[in-house]
PDB file of C-alpha atoms in Angstrom:
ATOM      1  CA  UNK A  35      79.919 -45.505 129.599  1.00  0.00           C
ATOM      2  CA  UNK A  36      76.406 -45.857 128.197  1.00  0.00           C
ATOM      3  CA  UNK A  37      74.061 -49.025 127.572  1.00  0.00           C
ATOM      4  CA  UNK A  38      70.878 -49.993 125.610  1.00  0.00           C
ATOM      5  CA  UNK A  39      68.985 -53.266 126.675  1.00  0.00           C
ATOM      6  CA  UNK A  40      65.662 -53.515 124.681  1.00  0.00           C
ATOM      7  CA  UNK A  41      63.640 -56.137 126.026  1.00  0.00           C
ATOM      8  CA  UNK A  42      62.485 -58.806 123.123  1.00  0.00           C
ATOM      9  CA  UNK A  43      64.266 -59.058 120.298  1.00  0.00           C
ATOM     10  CA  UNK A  44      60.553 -59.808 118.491  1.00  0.00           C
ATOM     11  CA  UNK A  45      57.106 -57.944 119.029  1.00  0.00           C
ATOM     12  CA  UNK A  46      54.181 -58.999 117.273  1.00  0.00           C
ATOM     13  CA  UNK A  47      51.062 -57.520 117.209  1.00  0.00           C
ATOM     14  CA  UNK A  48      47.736 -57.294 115.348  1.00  0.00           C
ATOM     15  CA  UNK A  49      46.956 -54.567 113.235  1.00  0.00           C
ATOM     16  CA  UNK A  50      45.333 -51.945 115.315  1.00  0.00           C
ATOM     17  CA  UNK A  51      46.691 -53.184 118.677  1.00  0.00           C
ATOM     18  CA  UNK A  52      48.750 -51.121 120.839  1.00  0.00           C
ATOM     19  CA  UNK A  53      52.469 -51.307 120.045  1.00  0.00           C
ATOM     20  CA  UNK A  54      54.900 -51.124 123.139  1.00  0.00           C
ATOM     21  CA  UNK A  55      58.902 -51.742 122.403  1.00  0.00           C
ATOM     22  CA  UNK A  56      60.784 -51.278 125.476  1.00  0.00           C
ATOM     23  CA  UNK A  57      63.743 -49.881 125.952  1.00  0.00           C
ATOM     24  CA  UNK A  58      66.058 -49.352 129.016  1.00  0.00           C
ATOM     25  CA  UNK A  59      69.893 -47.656 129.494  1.00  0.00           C
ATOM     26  CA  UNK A  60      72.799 -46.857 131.628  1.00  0.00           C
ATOM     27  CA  UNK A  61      74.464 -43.772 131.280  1.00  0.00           C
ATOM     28  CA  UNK A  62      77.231 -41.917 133.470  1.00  0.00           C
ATOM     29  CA  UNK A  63      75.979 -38.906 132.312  1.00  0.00           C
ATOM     30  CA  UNK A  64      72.386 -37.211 131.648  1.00  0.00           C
ATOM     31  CA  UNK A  65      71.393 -38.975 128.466  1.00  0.00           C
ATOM     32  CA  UNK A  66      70.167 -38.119 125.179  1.00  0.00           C
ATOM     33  CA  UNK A  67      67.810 -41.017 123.784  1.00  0.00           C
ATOM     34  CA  UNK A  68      67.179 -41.711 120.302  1.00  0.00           C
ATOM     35  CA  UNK A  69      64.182 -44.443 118.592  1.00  0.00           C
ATOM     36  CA  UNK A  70      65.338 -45.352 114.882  1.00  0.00           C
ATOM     37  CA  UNK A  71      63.490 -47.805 112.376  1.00  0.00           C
ATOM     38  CA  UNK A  72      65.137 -49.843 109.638  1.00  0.00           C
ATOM     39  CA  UNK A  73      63.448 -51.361 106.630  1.00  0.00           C
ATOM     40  CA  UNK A  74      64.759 -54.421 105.133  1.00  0.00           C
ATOM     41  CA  UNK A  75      68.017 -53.262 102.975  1.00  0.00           C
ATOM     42  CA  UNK A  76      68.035 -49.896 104.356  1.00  0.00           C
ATOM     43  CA  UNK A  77      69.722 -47.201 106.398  1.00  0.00           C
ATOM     44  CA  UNK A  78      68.383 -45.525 109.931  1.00  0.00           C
ATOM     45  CA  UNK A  79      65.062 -43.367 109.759  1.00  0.00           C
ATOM     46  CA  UNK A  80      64.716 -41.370 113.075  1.00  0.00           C
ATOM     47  CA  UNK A  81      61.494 -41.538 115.015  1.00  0.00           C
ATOM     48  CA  UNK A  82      62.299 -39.128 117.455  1.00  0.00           C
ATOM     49  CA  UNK A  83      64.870 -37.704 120.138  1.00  0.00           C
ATOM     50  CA  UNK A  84      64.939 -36.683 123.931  1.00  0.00           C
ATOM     51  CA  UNK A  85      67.510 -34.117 124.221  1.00  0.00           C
ATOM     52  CA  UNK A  86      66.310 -33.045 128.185  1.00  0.00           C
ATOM     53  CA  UNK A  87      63.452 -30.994 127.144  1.00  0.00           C
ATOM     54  CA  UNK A  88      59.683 -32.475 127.940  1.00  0.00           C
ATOM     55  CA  UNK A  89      59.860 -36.307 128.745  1.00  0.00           C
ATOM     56  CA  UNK A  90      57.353 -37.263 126.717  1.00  0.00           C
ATOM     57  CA  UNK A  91      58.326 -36.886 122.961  1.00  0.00           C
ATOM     58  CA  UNK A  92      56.170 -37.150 119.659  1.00  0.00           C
ATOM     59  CA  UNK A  93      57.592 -38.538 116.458  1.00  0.00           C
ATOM     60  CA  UNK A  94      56.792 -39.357 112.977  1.00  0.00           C
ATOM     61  CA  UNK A  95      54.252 -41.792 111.713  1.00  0.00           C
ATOM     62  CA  UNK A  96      52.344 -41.934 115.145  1.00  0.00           C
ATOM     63  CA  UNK A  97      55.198 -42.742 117.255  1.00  0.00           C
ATOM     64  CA  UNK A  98      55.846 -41.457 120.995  1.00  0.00           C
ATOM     65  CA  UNK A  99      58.133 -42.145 123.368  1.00  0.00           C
ATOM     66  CA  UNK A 100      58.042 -41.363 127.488  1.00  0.00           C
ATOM     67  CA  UNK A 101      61.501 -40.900 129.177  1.00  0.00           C
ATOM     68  CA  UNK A 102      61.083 -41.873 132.595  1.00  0.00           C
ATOM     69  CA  UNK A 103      64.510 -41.144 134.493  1.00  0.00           C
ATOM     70  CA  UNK A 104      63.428 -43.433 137.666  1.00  0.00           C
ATOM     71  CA  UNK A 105      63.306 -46.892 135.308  1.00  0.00           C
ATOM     72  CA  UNK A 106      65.909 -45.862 133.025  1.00  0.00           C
ATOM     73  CA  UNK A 107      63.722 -46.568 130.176  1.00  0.00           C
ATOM     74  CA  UNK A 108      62.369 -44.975 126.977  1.00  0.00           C
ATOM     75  CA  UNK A 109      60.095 -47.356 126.001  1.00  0.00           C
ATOM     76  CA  UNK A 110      58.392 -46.542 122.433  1.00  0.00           C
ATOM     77  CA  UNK A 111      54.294 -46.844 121.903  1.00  0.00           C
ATOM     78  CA  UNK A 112      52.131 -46.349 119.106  1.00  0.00           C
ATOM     79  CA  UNK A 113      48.457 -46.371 120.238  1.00  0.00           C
ATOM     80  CA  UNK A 114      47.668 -48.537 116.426  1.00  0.00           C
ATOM     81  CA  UNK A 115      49.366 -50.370 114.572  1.00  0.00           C
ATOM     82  CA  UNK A 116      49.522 -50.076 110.633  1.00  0.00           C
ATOM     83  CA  UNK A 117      50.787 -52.951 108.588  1.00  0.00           C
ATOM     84  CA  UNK A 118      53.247 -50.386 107.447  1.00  0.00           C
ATOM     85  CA  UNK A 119      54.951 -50.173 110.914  1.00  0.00           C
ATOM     86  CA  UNK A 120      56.411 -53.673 110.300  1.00  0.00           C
ATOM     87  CA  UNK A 121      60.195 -53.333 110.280  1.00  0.00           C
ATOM     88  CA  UNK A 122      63.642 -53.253 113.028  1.00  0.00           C
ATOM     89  CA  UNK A 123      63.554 -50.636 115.409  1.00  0.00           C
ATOM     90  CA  UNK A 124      66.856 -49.554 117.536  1.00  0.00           C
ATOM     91  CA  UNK A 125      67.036 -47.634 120.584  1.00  0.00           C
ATOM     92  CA  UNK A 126      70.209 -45.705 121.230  1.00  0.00           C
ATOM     93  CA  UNK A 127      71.734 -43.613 124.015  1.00  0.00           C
ATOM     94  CA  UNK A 128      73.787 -40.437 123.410  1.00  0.00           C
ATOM     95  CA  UNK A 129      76.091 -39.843 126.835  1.00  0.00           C
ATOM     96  CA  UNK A 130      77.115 -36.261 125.844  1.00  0.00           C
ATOM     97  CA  UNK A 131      80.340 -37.222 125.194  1.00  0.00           C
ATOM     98  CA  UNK A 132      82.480 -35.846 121.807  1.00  0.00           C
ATOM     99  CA  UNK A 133      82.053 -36.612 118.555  1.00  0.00           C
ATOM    100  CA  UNK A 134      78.156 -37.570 119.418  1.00  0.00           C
ATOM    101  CA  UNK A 135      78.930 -41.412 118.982  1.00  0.00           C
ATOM    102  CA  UNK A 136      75.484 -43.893 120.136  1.00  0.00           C
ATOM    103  CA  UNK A 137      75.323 -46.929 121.800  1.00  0.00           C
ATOM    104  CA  UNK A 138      72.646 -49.031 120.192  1.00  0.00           C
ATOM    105  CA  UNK A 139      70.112 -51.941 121.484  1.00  0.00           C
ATOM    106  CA  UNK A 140      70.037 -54.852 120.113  1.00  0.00           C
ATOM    107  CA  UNK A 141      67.225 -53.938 117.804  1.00  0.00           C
ATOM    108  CA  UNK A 142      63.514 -55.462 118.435  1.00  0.00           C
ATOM    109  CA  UNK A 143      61.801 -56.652 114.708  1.00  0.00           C
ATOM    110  CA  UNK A 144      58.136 -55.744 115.055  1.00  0.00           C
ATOM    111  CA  UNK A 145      55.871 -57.827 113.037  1.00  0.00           C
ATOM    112  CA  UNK A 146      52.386 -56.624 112.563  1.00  0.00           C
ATOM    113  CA  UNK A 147      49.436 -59.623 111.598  1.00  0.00           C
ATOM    114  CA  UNK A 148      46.384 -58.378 109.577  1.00  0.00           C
TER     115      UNK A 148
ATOM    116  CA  UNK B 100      66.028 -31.693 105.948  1.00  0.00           C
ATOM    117  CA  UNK B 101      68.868 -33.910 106.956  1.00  0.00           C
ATOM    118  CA  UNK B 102      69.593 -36.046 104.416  1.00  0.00           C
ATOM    119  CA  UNK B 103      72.593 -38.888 103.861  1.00  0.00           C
ATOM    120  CA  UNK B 104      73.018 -40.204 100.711  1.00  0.00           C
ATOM    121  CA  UNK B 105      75.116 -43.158 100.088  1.00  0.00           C
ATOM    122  CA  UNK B 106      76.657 -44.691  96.698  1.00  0.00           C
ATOM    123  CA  UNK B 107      76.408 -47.447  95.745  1.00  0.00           C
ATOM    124  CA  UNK B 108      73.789 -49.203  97.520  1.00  0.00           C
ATOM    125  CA  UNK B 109      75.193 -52.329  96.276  1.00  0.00           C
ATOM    126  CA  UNK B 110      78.366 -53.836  95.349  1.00  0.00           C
ATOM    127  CA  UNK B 111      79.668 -57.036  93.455  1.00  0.00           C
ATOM    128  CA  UNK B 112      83.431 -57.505  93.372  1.00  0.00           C
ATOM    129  CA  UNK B 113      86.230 -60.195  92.983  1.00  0.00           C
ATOM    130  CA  UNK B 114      88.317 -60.772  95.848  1.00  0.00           C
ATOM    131  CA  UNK B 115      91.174 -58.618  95.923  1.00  0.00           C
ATOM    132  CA  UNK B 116      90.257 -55.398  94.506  1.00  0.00           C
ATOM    133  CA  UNK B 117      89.177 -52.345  96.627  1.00  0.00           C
ATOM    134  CA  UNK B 118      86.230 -50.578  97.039  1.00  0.00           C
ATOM    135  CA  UNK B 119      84.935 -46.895  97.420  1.00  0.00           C
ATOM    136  CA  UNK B 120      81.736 -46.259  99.009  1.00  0.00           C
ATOM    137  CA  UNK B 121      80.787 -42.428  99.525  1.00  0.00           C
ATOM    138  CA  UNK B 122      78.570 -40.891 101.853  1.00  0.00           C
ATOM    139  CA  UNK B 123      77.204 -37.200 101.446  1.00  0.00           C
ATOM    140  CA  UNK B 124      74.719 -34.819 103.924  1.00  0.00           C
ATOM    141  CA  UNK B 125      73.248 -33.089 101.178  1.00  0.00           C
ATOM    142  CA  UNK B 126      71.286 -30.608 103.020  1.00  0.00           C
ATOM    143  CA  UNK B 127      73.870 -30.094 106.294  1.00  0.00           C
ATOM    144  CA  UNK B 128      77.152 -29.395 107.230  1.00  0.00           C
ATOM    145  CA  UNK B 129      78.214 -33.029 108.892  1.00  0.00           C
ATOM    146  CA  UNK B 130      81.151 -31.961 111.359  1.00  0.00           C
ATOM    147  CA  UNK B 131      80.934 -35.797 112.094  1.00  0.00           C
ATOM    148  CA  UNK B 132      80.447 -38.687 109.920  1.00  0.00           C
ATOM    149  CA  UNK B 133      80.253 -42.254 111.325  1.00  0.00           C
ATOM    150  CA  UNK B 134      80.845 -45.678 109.198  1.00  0.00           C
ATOM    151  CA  UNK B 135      79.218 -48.908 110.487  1.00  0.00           C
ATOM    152  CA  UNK B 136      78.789 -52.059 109.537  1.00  0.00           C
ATOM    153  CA  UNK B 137      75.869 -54.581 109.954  1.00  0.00           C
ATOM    154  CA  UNK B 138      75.665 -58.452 110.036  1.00  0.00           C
ATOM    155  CA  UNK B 139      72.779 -60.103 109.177  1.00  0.00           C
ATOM    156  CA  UNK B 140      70.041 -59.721 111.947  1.00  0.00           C
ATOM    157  CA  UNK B 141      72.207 -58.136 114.496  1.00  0.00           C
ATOM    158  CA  UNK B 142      72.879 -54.153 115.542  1.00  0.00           C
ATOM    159  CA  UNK B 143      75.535 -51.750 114.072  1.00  0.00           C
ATOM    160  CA  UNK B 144      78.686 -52.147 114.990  1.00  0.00           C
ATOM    161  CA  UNK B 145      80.595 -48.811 114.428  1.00  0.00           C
ATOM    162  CA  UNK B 146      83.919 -49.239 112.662  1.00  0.00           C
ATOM    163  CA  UNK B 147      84.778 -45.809 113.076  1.00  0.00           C
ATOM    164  CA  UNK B 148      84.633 -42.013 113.927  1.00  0.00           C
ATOM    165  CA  UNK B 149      85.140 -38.937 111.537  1.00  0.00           C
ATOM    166  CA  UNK B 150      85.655 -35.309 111.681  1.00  0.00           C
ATOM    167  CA  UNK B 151      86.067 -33.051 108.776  1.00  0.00           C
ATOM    168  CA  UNK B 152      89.993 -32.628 108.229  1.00  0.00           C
ATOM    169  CA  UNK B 153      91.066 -34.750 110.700  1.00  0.00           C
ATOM    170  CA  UNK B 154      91.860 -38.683 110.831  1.00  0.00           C
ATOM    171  CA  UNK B 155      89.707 -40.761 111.701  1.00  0.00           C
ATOM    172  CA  UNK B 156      89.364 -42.527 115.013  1.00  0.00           C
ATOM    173  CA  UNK B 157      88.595 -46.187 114.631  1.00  0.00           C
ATOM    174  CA  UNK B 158      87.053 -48.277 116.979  1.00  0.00           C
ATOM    175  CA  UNK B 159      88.706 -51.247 118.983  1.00  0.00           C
ATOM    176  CA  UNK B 160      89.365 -54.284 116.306  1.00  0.00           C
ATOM    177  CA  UNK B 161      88.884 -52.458 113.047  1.00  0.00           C
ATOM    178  CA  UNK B 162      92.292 -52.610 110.671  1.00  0.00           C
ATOM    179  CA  UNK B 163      92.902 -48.781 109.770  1.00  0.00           C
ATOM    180  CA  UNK B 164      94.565 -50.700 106.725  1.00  0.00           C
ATOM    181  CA  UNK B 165      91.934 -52.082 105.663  1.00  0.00           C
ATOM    182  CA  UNK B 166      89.098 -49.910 105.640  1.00  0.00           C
ATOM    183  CA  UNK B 167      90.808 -46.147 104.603  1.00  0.00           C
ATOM    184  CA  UNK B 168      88.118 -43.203 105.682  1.00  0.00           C
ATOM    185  CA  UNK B 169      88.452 -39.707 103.972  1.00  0.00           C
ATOM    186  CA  UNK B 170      86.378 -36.930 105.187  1.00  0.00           C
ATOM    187  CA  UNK B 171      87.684 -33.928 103.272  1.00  0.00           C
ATOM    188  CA  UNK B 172      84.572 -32.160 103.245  1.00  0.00           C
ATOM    189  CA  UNK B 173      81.645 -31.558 105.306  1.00  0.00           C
ATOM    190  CA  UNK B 174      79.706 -32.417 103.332  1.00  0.00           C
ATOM    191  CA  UNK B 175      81.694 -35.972 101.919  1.00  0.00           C
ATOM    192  CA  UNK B 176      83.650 -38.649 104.074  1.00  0.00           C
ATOM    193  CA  UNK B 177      84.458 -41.978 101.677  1.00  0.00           C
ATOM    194  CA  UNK B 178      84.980 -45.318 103.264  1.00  0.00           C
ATOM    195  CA  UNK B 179      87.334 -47.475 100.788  1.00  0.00           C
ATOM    196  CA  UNK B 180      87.708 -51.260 101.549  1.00  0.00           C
ATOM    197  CA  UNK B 181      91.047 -51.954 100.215  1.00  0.00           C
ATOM    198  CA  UNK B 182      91.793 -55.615  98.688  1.00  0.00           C
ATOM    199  CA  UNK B 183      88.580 -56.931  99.962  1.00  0.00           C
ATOM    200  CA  UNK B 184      87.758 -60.738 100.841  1.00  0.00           C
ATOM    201  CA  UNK B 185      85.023 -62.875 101.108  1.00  0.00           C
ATOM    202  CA  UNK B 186      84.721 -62.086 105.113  1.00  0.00           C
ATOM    203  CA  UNK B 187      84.546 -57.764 104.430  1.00  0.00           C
ATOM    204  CA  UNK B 188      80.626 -58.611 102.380  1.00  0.00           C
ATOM    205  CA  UNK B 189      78.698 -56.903 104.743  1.00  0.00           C
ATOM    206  CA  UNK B 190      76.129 -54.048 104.951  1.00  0.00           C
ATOM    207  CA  UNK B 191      78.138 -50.879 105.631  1.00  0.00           C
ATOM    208  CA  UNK B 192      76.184 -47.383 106.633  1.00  0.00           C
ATOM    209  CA  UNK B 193      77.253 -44.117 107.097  1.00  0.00           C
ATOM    210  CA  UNK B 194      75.475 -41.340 109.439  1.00  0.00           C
ATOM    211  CA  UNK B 195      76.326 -37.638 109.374  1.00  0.00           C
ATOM    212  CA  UNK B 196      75.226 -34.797 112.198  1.00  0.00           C
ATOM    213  CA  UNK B 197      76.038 -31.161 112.390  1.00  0.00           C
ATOM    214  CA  UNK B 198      77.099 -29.577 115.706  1.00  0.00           C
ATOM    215  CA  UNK B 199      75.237 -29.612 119.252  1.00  0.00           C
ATOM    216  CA  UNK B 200      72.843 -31.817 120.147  1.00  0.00           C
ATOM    217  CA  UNK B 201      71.863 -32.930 116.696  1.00  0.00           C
ATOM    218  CA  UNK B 202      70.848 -36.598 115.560  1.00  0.00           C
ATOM    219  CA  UNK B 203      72.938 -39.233 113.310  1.00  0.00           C
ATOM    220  CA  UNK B 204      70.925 -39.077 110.058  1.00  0.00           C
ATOM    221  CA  UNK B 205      71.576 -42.594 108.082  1.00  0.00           C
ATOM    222  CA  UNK B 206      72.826 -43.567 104.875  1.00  0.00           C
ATOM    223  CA  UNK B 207      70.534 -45.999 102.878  1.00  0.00           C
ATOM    224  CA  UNK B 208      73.586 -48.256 103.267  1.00  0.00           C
ATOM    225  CA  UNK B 209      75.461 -50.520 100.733  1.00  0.00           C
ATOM    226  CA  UNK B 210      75.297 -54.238 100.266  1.00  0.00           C
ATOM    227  CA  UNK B 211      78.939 -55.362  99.548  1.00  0.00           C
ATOM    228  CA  UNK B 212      79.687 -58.808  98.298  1.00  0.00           C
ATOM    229  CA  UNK B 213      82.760 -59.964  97.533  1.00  0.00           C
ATOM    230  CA  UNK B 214      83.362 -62.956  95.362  1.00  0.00           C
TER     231      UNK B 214
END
C-alpha cells in the first residue's frame, strides 16, 4: 500500500523567494513519484515524474524535484517564484502495481504575494 | 503530446435526469482511463478504474449503478451519472495513460450541478 503526506496544506511566499512544498510517502514497493498543479476550475498539469532514473528531476515552468530514498520524500523547489506559480499542487505515489492507479497528498495551495 | 480532453466542462441539470460526460486522449492510446471526483478544497478521490474493453473496477463506496463507465475505445471512456441528485454536483476528472511507466494526463474536468 502506498501513502502521500505533504506537509502544509498552505505555502506562501513572496514573489522571487524560494518555493519549497514538501512531500513525503510510504510505499511497499520501489516508487514512482509524480508533482501535479491545478488551477482554479481545472484538471491535473504534470510537473514532472521520478520513474528510478536520476533522483533529481527537472520539470516545466522552473520546477525540480529531489527524490531522496532515506527521508521518503520528494519535496518540490523552485529557486523563484512567479506570481503565475500561484495555484494547488498534489504529490502522488505510483507503487508499480496494475492499472497505474496514484495515491495523492492532500494537496498544498501555494500563494505567491507581490 | 498527451492530451485529455473532457466535455462538458460544465453542467446544469434538474434532479433526476442523467448525465454523460466524455473523456478522450487525443494524441495517445489510453489502455487506462481513471474517473475522479473532487470536493471543494480537498484531493481526488478516485471513483473508479478503466481498461479498454473491459468493466470497470470501482473503488470501495462508489454505486456501479449510479455512475455507468464505458471505455469502448482507447481513445474514449464516458462516465454517465444516471438520475442525478443534489449530493452527485461535484467536480468530476478523468486521466488517461498508455502502457509502462507512463503518467495520468488530466481532463480539464467538469463542474456538475444538479438542481
Amino acid at each position: 500500500a502506498q501513502s502521500v503526506t505533504q506537509l502544509g496544506s498552505h505555502v506562501s511566499v513572496s514573489e522571487g523567494a524560494l518555493v519549497l512544498l514538501r512531500c513525503n510517502y510510504s510505499s511497499s514497493v520501489p516508487p514512482y513519484l509524480f508533482w501535479y498543479v491545478q488551477y482554479p476550475n481545472q484538471g491535473l498539469q504534470l510537473l514532472l515524474k521520478y520513474t528510478s532514473a536520476a533522483t533529481l528531476v527537472k520539470g516545466i515552468n522552473g520546477f525540480e524535484a529531489e527524490f531522496k530514498k532515506s527521508e521518503t520524500s520528494f519535496h518540490l523547489t523552485k529557486p523563484s517564484a512567479h506570481m503565475s506559480d500561484a495555484a494547488e499542487y498534489f504529490c502522488a505515489v505510483m507503487g508499480g502495481t496494475s492499472y497505474g492507479k496514484l495515491t495523492f497528498g492532500q494537496g498544498t495551495i501555494l500563494t505567491v504575494h507581490p | 503530446g498527451a492530451v485529455v480532453s473532457q466535455h462538458p466542462s460544465w453542467v446544469i441539470c434538474k434532479s433526476g435526469t442523467s448525465v454523460k460526460i466524455e473523456c478522450r486522449s487525443l494524441d495517445f492510446q489510453a489502455t487506462t482511463m481513471f474517473w475522479y471526483r473532487q470536493f471543494p478544497k480537498q484531493s481526488l478521490m478516485l471513483m473508479a478504474t478503466s481498461n479498454e474493453g473491459s468493466k470497470a473496477t470501482y473503488e470501495q463506496g462508489v454505486e456501479k449503478d449510479k455512475f455507468l463507465i464505458n471505455h469502448a475505445s482507447l481513445t474514449l471512456s464516458t462516465l454517465t451519472v444516471t438520475s442525478a441528485h443534489p449530493e452527485d454536483s461535484s467536480f468530476y476528472i478523468c486521466s488517461a495513460r498508455g502502457d509502462g511507466l507512463q503518467p495520468q494526463h488530466f481532463g480539464d474536468g467538469t463542474r456538475l450541478s444538479i438542481l
